PDB file of C-alpha atoms in Angstrom:
ATOM      1  CA  MET A 592     123.645 118.215 147.848  1.00 56.00           C
ATOM      2  CA  SER A 593     126.232 115.420 147.172  1.00 84.00           C
ATOM      3  CA  LEU A 594     127.005 115.072 143.442  1.00 93.00           C
ATOM      4  CA  ASP A 595     129.525 112.718 141.858  1.00 97.00           C
ATOM      5  CA  ILE A 596     131.246 114.235 138.830  1.00 97.00           C
ATOM      6  CA  LYS A 597     133.023 112.116 136.297  1.00 98.00           C
ATOM      7  CA  ILE A 598     135.335 113.667 133.674  1.00 98.00           C
ATOM      8  CA  CYS A 599     135.627 111.141 130.890  1.00 97.00           C
ATOM      9  CA  GLY A 600     138.005 110.557 128.002  1.00 97.00           C
ATOM     10  CA  LEU A 601     141.114 111.909 129.696  1.00 98.00           C
ATOM     11  CA  LYS A 602     144.496 111.387 127.940  1.00 98.00           C
ATOM     12  CA  THR A 603     147.069 113.735 129.514  1.00 98.00           C
ATOM     13  CA  ALA A 604     148.520 114.324 133.004  1.00 98.00           C
ATOM     14  CA  GLU A 605     147.525 118.013 132.721  1.00 98.00           C
ATOM     15  CA  THR A 606     143.842 117.314 132.225  1.00 98.00           C
ATOM     16  CA  VAL A 607     143.816 114.539 134.830  1.00 98.00           C
ATOM     17  CA  ALA A 608     145.251 116.999 137.314  1.00 98.00           C
ATOM     18  CA  ALA A 609     142.606 119.645 136.344  1.00 98.00           C
ATOM     19  CA  ALA A 610     139.863 117.138 136.880  1.00 98.00           C
ATOM     20  CA  LEU A 611     141.154 116.030 140.180  1.00 98.00           C
ATOM     21  CA  ASP A 612     141.904 119.551 141.435  1.00 98.00           C
ATOM     22  CA  GLY A 613     138.393 120.623 140.341  1.00 97.00           C
ATOM     23  CA  GLY A 614     136.896 117.924 142.590  1.00 96.00           C
ATOM     24  CA  ALA A 615     136.134 115.044 140.223  1.00 98.00           C
ATOM     25  CA  THR A 616     134.962 111.922 142.072  1.00 98.00           C
ATOM     26  CA  HIS A 617     135.540 109.762 138.962  1.00 98.00           C
ATOM     27  CA  ILE A 618     137.975 110.067 136.046  1.00 98.00           C
ATOM     28  CA  GLY A 619     137.336 107.959 132.879  1.00 98.00           C
ATOM     29  CA  PHE A 620     139.669 106.464 130.310  1.00 98.00           C
ATOM     30  CA  ILE A 621     138.205 105.257 127.027  1.00 97.00           C
ATOM     31  CA  PHE A 622     139.272 102.069 125.341  1.00 98.00           C
ATOM     32  CA  PHE A 623     137.466 102.125 121.964  1.00 95.00           C
ATOM     33  CA  PRO A 624     139.578 102.488 118.778  1.00 94.00           C
ATOM     34  CA  LYS A 625     136.959 104.486 116.880  1.00 92.00           C
ATOM     35  CA  SER A 626     136.898 107.187 119.588  1.00 94.00           C
ATOM     36  CA  PRO A 627     139.145 110.285 119.426  1.00 94.00           C
ATOM     37  CA  ARG A 628     139.516 109.765 123.155  1.00 96.00           C
ATOM     38  CA  ASN A 629     140.935 106.232 122.802  1.00 97.00           C
ATOM     39  CA  ILE A 630     143.922 105.596 125.054  1.00 98.00           C
ATOM     40  CA  ASP A 631     146.570 102.947 125.440  1.00 98.00           C
ATOM     41  CA  PRO A 632     145.991 100.828 128.566  1.00 98.00           C
ATOM     42  CA  ALA A 633     149.605 101.309 129.757  1.00 98.00           C
ATOM     43  CA  LEU A 634     149.219 105.084 129.571  1.00 98.00           C
ATOM     44  CA  ALA A 635     145.958 104.958 131.333  1.00 98.00           C
ATOM     45  CA  GLY A 636     147.577 102.934 134.017  1.00 98.00           C
ATOM     46  CA  TYR A 637     150.223 105.559 134.453  1.00 98.00           C
ATOM     47  CA  LEU A 638     147.762 108.474 134.472  1.00 98.00           C
ATOM     48  CA  ARG A 639     145.313 106.871 136.934  1.00 98.00           C
ATOM     49  CA  ARG A 640     148.004 106.755 139.673  1.00 98.00           C
ATOM     50  CA  ALA A 641     147.273 110.405 140.355  1.00 98.00           C
ATOM     51  CA  ALA A 642     143.686 109.477 141.298  1.00 98.00           C
ATOM     52  CA  LYS A 643     144.548 106.977 144.007  1.00 97.00           C
ATOM     53  CA  GLY A 644     142.993 108.166 147.222  1.00 96.00           C
ATOM     54  CA  ARG A 645     141.249 111.055 145.459  1.00 97.00           C
ATOM     55  CA  ALA A 646     138.836 109.685 142.854  1.00 98.00           C
ATOM     56  CA  LYS A 647     137.756 106.426 141.209  1.00 98.00           C
ATOM     57  CA  ALA A 648     139.413 105.525 137.897  1.00 98.00           C
ATOM     58  CA  VAL A 649     136.983 104.083 135.430  1.00 98.00           C
ATOM     59  CA  ALA A 650     137.776 101.918 132.366  1.00 98.00           C
ATOM     60  CA  VAL A 651     135.290 102.601 129.608  1.00 98.00           C
ATOM     61  CA  THR A 652     134.725  99.810 127.103  1.00 97.00           C
ATOM     62  CA  VAL A 653     132.322  98.993 124.319  1.00 96.00           C
ATOM     63  CA  ASP A 654     131.272  95.351 123.933  1.00 97.00           C
ATOM     64  CA  ALA A 655     134.814  94.273 124.790  1.00 97.00           C
ATOM     65  CA  ASP A 656     135.679  90.565 124.893  1.00 98.00           C
ATOM     66  CA  ASP A 657     137.499  88.930 127.825  1.00 98.00           C
ATOM     67  CA  VAL A 658     140.932  89.116 126.123  1.00 98.00           C
ATOM     68  CA  THR A 659     140.594  92.843 125.688  1.00 98.00           C
ATOM     69  CA  LEU A 660     139.273  93.403 129.162  1.00 98.00           C
ATOM     70  CA  ASP A 661     142.036  91.176 130.707  1.00 98.00           C
ATOM     71  CA  ALA A 662     144.677  93.488 129.100  1.00 98.00           C
ATOM     72  CA  ILE A 663     142.926  96.724 130.193  1.00 98.00           C
ATOM     73  CA  VAL A 664     142.361  95.567 133.763  1.00 98.00           C
ATOM     74  CA  ALA A 665     145.966  94.323 134.123  1.00 98.00           C
ATOM     75  CA  ALA A 666     147.483  97.451 132.757  1.00 98.00           C
ATOM     76  CA  MET A 667     145.269 100.119 134.285  1.00 98.00           C
ATOM     77  CA  GLN A 668     143.915  98.507 137.486  1.00 98.00           C
ATOM     78  CA  PRO A 669     140.674 100.390 137.359  1.00 98.00           C
ATOM     79  CA  ASP A 670     138.343 100.941 140.268  1.00 98.00           C
ATOM     80  CA  MET A 671     135.234 100.437 138.129  1.00 98.00           C
ATOM     81  CA  LEU A 672     134.355  99.251 134.669  1.00 98.00           C
ATOM     82  CA  GLN A 673     131.972 101.231 132.446  1.00 98.00           C
ATOM     83  CA  LEU A 674     130.170  99.088 129.910  1.00 98.00           C
ATOM     84  CA  HIS A 675     129.053 101.402 127.140  1.00 94.00           C
ATOM     85  CA  GLY A 676     127.971  98.929 124.440  1.00 94.00           C
ATOM     86  CA  HIS A 677     125.103  96.507 124.115  1.00 95.00           C
ATOM     87  CA  GLU A 678     126.248  94.272 126.967  1.00 97.00           C
ATOM     88  CA  SER A 679     123.352  91.998 128.136  1.00 97.00           C
ATOM     89  CA  VAL A 680     122.375  91.584 131.769  1.00 97.00           C
ATOM     90  CA  GLY A 681     124.157  88.205 131.637  1.00 98.00           C
ATOM     91  CA  ARG A 682     127.261  89.771 130.219  1.00 98.00           C
ATOM     92  CA  VAL A 683     127.313  92.391 132.973  1.00 98.00           C
ATOM     93  CA  LEU A 684     127.091  89.657 135.571  1.00 98.00           C
ATOM     94  CA  GLU A 685     129.919  87.673 133.916  1.00 98.00           C
ATOM     95  CA  ILE A 686     132.221  90.708 133.783  1.00 98.00           C
ATOM     96  CA  LYS A 687     131.530  91.571 137.452  1.00 98.00           C
ATOM     97  CA  ALA A 688     132.301  88.046 138.528  1.00 97.00           C
ATOM     98  CA  ARG A 689     135.487  87.740 136.350  1.00 98.00           C
ATOM     99  CA  TYR A 690     137.088  90.996 137.591  1.00 98.00           C
ATOM    100  CA  ASP A 691     135.439  91.509 140.992  1.00 98.00           C
ATOM    101  CA  LEU A 692     134.876  95.143 140.073  1.00 98.00           C
ATOM    102  CA  PRO A 693     131.791  97.276 140.125  1.00 98.00           C
ATOM    103  CA  ALA A 694     130.084  97.934 136.782  1.00 98.00           C
ATOM    104  CA  LEU A 695     128.614 101.167 135.503  1.00 98.00           C
ATOM    105  CA  LYS A 696     126.237 100.223 132.697  1.00 98.00           C
ATOM    106  CA  ALA A 697     125.506 102.869 130.160  1.00 96.00           C
ATOM    107  CA  LEU A 698     121.977 102.937 128.524  1.00 96.00           C
ATOM    108  CA  SER A 699     121.032 105.136 125.551  1.00 92.00           C
ATOM    109  CA  LEU A 700     117.825 107.118 125.721  1.00 93.00           C
ATOM    110  CA  ARG A 701     115.728 109.106 123.238  1.00 88.00           C
ATOM    111  CA  ASP A 702     112.115 108.653 124.140  1.00 89.00           C
ATOM    112  CA  ARG A 703     109.962 107.229 126.892  1.00 91.00           C
ATOM    113  CA  ALA A 704     110.010 103.700 125.545  1.00 92.00           C
ATOM    114  CA  ASP A 705     113.727 103.602 126.090  1.00 91.00           C
ATOM    115  CA  LEU A 706     113.166 103.773 129.841  1.00 93.00           C
ATOM    116  CA  ASP A 707     112.129 100.077 129.670  1.00 93.00           C
ATOM    117  CA  GLN A 708     115.811  99.163 129.398  1.00 93.00           C
ATOM    118  CA  ILE A 709     116.449 100.342 132.978  1.00 95.00           C
ATOM    119  CA  GLY A 710     114.470  97.745 134.909  1.00 93.00           C
ATOM    120  CA  PRO A 711     116.451  94.668 133.892  1.00 95.00           C
ATOM    121  CA  TYR A 712     119.790  96.222 134.762  1.00 96.00           C
ATOM    122  CA  SER A 713     118.686  97.661 138.140  1.00 92.00           C
ATOM    123  CA  GLY A 714     120.275  95.587 140.870  1.00 89.00           C
ATOM    124  CA  VAL A 715     122.648  94.019 138.412  1.00 96.00           C
ATOM    125  CA  ALA A 716     124.860  96.967 137.390  1.00 97.00           C
ATOM    126  CA  ASP A 717     126.223  98.784 140.438  1.00 97.00           C
ATOM    127  CA  ARG A 718     125.157 102.077 138.856  1.00 97.00           C
ATOM    128  CA  LEU A 719     123.537 103.227 135.607  1.00 97.00           C
ATOM    129  CA  LEU A 720     124.807 105.886 133.225  1.00 96.00           C
ATOM    130  CA  LEU A 721     121.886 107.430 131.214  1.00 96.00           C
ATOM    131  CA  ASP A 722     123.185 108.841 127.920  1.00 93.00           C
ATOM    132  CA  ALA A 723     121.637 110.146 124.740  1.00 88.00           C
ATOM    133  CA  LYS A 724     121.273 107.874 121.774  1.00 82.00           C
ATOM    134  CA  PRO A 725     123.947 108.710 119.191  1.00 72.00           C
ATOM    135  CA  PRO A 726     122.902 110.782 116.159  1.00 56.00           C
ATOM    136  CA  ALA A 727     122.504 108.998 112.848  1.00 56.00           C
ATOM    137  CA  GLY A 728     125.818 108.073 111.275  1.00 58.00           C
ATOM    138  CA  SER A 729     127.850 108.257 114.461  1.00 62.00           C
ATOM    139  CA  ASP A 730     130.326 105.450 115.242  1.00 61.00           C
ATOM    140  CA  LEU A 731     130.479 106.471 118.895  1.00 61.00           C
ATOM    141  CA  PRO A 732     127.964 105.218 121.490  1.00 65.00           C
ATOM    142  CA  GLY A 733     128.777 108.238 123.703  1.00 59.00           C
ATOM    143  CA  GLY A 734     130.716 111.475 123.597  1.00 60.00           C
ATOM    144  CA  ASN A 735     128.713 112.887 120.790  1.00 59.00           C
ATOM    145  CA  GLY A 736     127.769 116.153 122.479  1.00 68.00           C
ATOM    146  CA  VAL A 737     124.050 115.541 122.247  1.00 72.00           C
ATOM    147  CA  SER A 738     121.523 115.341 125.015  1.00 83.00           C
ATOM    148  CA  PHE A 739     118.064 113.905 125.444  1.00 86.00           C
ATOM    149  CA  ASP A 740     114.840 115.250 127.004  1.00 89.00           C
ATOM    150  CA  TRP A 741     115.770 115.194 130.671  1.00 93.00           C
ATOM    151  CA  LYS A 742     112.135 115.422 131.682  1.00 90.00           C
ATOM    152  CA  LEU A 743     111.815 111.745 130.689  1.00 89.00           C
ATOM    153  CA  LEU A 744     113.681 110.921 133.852  1.00 92.00           C
ATOM    154  CA  GLY A 745     110.903 112.270 135.998  1.00 86.00           C
ATOM    155  CA  ALA A 746     109.145 108.911 135.478  1.00 82.00           C
ATOM    156  CA  LEU A 747     111.947 107.019 137.197  1.00 89.00           C
ATOM    157  CA  ASP A 748     111.710 105.787 140.799  1.00 87.00           C
ATOM    158  CA  ALA A 749     113.741 108.024 143.033  1.00 85.00           C
ATOM    159  CA  SER A 750     115.673 105.075 144.358  1.00 88.00           C
ATOM    160  CA  ILE A 751     117.304 104.393 140.967  1.00 91.00           C
ATOM    161  CA  ASP A 752     120.951 105.538 141.164  1.00 93.00           C
ATOM    162  CA  TYR A 753     122.258 106.953 137.907  1.00 95.00           C
ATOM    163  CA  MET A 754     124.749 109.286 136.401  1.00 97.00           C
ATOM    164  CA  LEU A 755     123.526 111.682 133.804  1.00 97.00           C
ATOM    165  CA  SER A 756     125.452 112.023 130.548  1.00 94.00           C
ATOM    166  CA  GLY A 757     125.112 113.451 127.082  1.00 92.00           C
ATOM    167  CA  GLY A 758     125.682 116.987 125.953  1.00 91.00           C
ATOM    168  CA  LEU A 759     126.476 118.412 129.396  1.00 95.00           C
ATOM    169  CA  ASN A 760     128.526 121.584 129.696  1.00 95.00           C
ATOM    170  CA  ALA A 761     129.025 124.642 131.913  1.00 96.00           C
ATOM    171  CA  GLY A 762     126.037 126.328 130.305  1.00 95.00           C
ATOM    172  CA  ASN A 763     123.444 123.617 130.951  1.00 95.00           C
ATOM    173  CA  ILE A 764     124.487 121.862 134.060  1.00 95.00           C
ATOM    174  CA  ALA A 765     122.209 123.909 136.273  1.00 94.00           C
ATOM    175  CA  GLU A 766     119.243 123.079 134.114  1.00 94.00           C
ATOM    176  CA  ALA A 767     120.205 119.454 134.033  1.00 94.00           C
ATOM    177  CA  LEU A 768     120.284 119.167 137.781  1.00 92.00           C
ATOM    178  CA  ARG A 769     116.963 121.021 138.194  1.00 91.00           C
ATOM    179  CA  ALA A 770     115.304 118.635 135.785  1.00 91.00           C
ATOM    180  CA  THR A 771     116.630 115.344 137.122  1.00 91.00           C
ATOM    181  CA  ASN A 772     117.357 113.443 140.300  1.00 84.00           C
ATOM    182  CA  ALA A 773     120.835 112.559 139.079  1.00 92.00           C
ATOM    183  CA  ARG A 774     123.311 111.769 141.888  1.00 93.00           C
ATOM    184  CA  GLY A 775     126.137 111.926 139.392  1.00 96.00           C
ATOM    185  CA  ILE A 776     127.008 113.533 136.068  1.00 96.00           C
ATOM    186  CA  ASP A 777     129.410 112.519 133.383  1.00 96.00           C
ATOM    187  CA  ILE A 778     130.975 114.990 130.991  1.00 96.00           C
ATOM    188  CA  SER A 779     133.352 114.502 128.021  1.00 95.00           C
ATOM    189  CA  SER A 780     132.853 116.613 124.931  1.00 93.00           C
ATOM    190  CA  GLY A 781     131.571 119.419 126.980  1.00 95.00           C
ATOM    191  CA  VAL A 782     135.060 120.228 128.256  1.00 97.00           C
ATOM    192  CA  GLU A 783     136.834 119.833 124.914  1.00 96.00           C
ATOM    193  CA  SER A 784     138.075 122.424 122.463  1.00 96.00           C
ATOM    194  CA  ALA A 785     138.052 119.840 119.718  1.00 95.00           C
ATOM    195  CA  PRO A 786     136.965 116.192 119.547  1.00 93.00           C
ATOM    196  CA  GLY A 787     139.231 114.264 121.986  1.00 94.00           C
ATOM    197  CA  LEU A 788     141.119 117.382 123.108  1.00 97.00           C
ATOM    198  CA  LYS A 789     140.324 118.199 126.701  1.00 97.00           C
ATOM    199  CA  ASP A 790     140.710 121.835 127.624  1.00 98.00           C
ATOM    200  CA  VAL A 791     141.930 122.744 131.135  1.00 98.00           C
ATOM    201  CA  SER A 792     140.155 126.115 131.087  1.00 98.00           C
ATOM    202  CA  LEU A 793     136.839 124.437 130.100  1.00 98.00           C
ATOM    203  CA  ILE A 794     137.276 121.807 132.871  1.00 98.00           C
ATOM    204  CA  LYS A 795     137.757 124.646 135.368  1.00 97.00           C
ATOM    205  CA  GLU A 796     134.793 126.588 133.999  1.00 97.00           C
ATOM    206  CA  PHE A 797     132.563 123.422 134.247  1.00 97.00           C
ATOM    207  CA  PHE A 798     133.489 122.872 137.923  1.00 97.00           C
ATOM    208  CA  ARG A 799     132.738 126.528 138.693  1.00 96.00           C
ATOM    209  CA  ALA A 800     129.317 126.173 137.076  1.00 96.00           C
ATOM    210  CA  ALA A 801     128.648 122.848 138.768  1.00 94.00           C
ATOM    211  CA  GLY A 802     129.518 124.358 142.156  1.00 91.00           C
ATOM    212  CA  VAL A 803     127.062 127.280 141.578  1.00 90.00           C
ATOM    213  CA  ALA A 804     124.410 124.792 140.389  1.00 86.00           C
ATOM    214  CA  LYS A 805     124.836 122.550 143.463  1.00 80.00           C
ATOM    215  CA  GLY A 806     124.637 125.580 145.752  1.00 72.00           C
ATOM    216  CA  ALA A 807     121.427 126.708 144.145  1.00 70.00           C
ATOM    217  CA  ALA A 808     119.946 123.256 144.416  1.00 64.00           C
ATOM    218  CA  ALA A 809     120.777 123.138 148.103  1.00 62.00           C
ATOM    219  CA  ALA A 810     119.311 126.576 148.858  1.00 57.00           C
TER     220      ALA A 810
END
């Protein structure tokens, strides 16, 4: 079973190396001042060099304007843009055209009615990222360490390509893969020892668990 794995919210060379050595297909850098994972575009541009030829570097933004995106793209030179705000279908198309980069559009889910968001973005975003709605009072659209009922995704057409996000960790990755048709997974807080502080040992543990889960799914 082929499975893309994205480690998101990286800020140090050590954790970037751990993600790449573990087999990450994508590494994510977050540009959102309210996030404990926020990073300077120049530093992200430096860190993403290690991924060239090994993994796709993803710039994660939240309702960013063109001036902000211009600066991020120029400094980081990402392979993909993750749009994790309330970007409309039209805005996704504008961004793709402006930067000639693929777009990963995040959508927040809690109940079955939230699946209605998916249709309009299918065929517009290059891929979807299905995350849990943030808990009440959170300023963060993602990275909150909470999950949603994965069984909801059983109603999706199997042709829909998405990455699963929200509350994933070494302890539940096997269950998540059994419950969904996700072709990719995205993890952030699940490999942290504190908010925004990635832990190399937890990254390694997650990749071990993901490897076991993939093997079981293929058996």
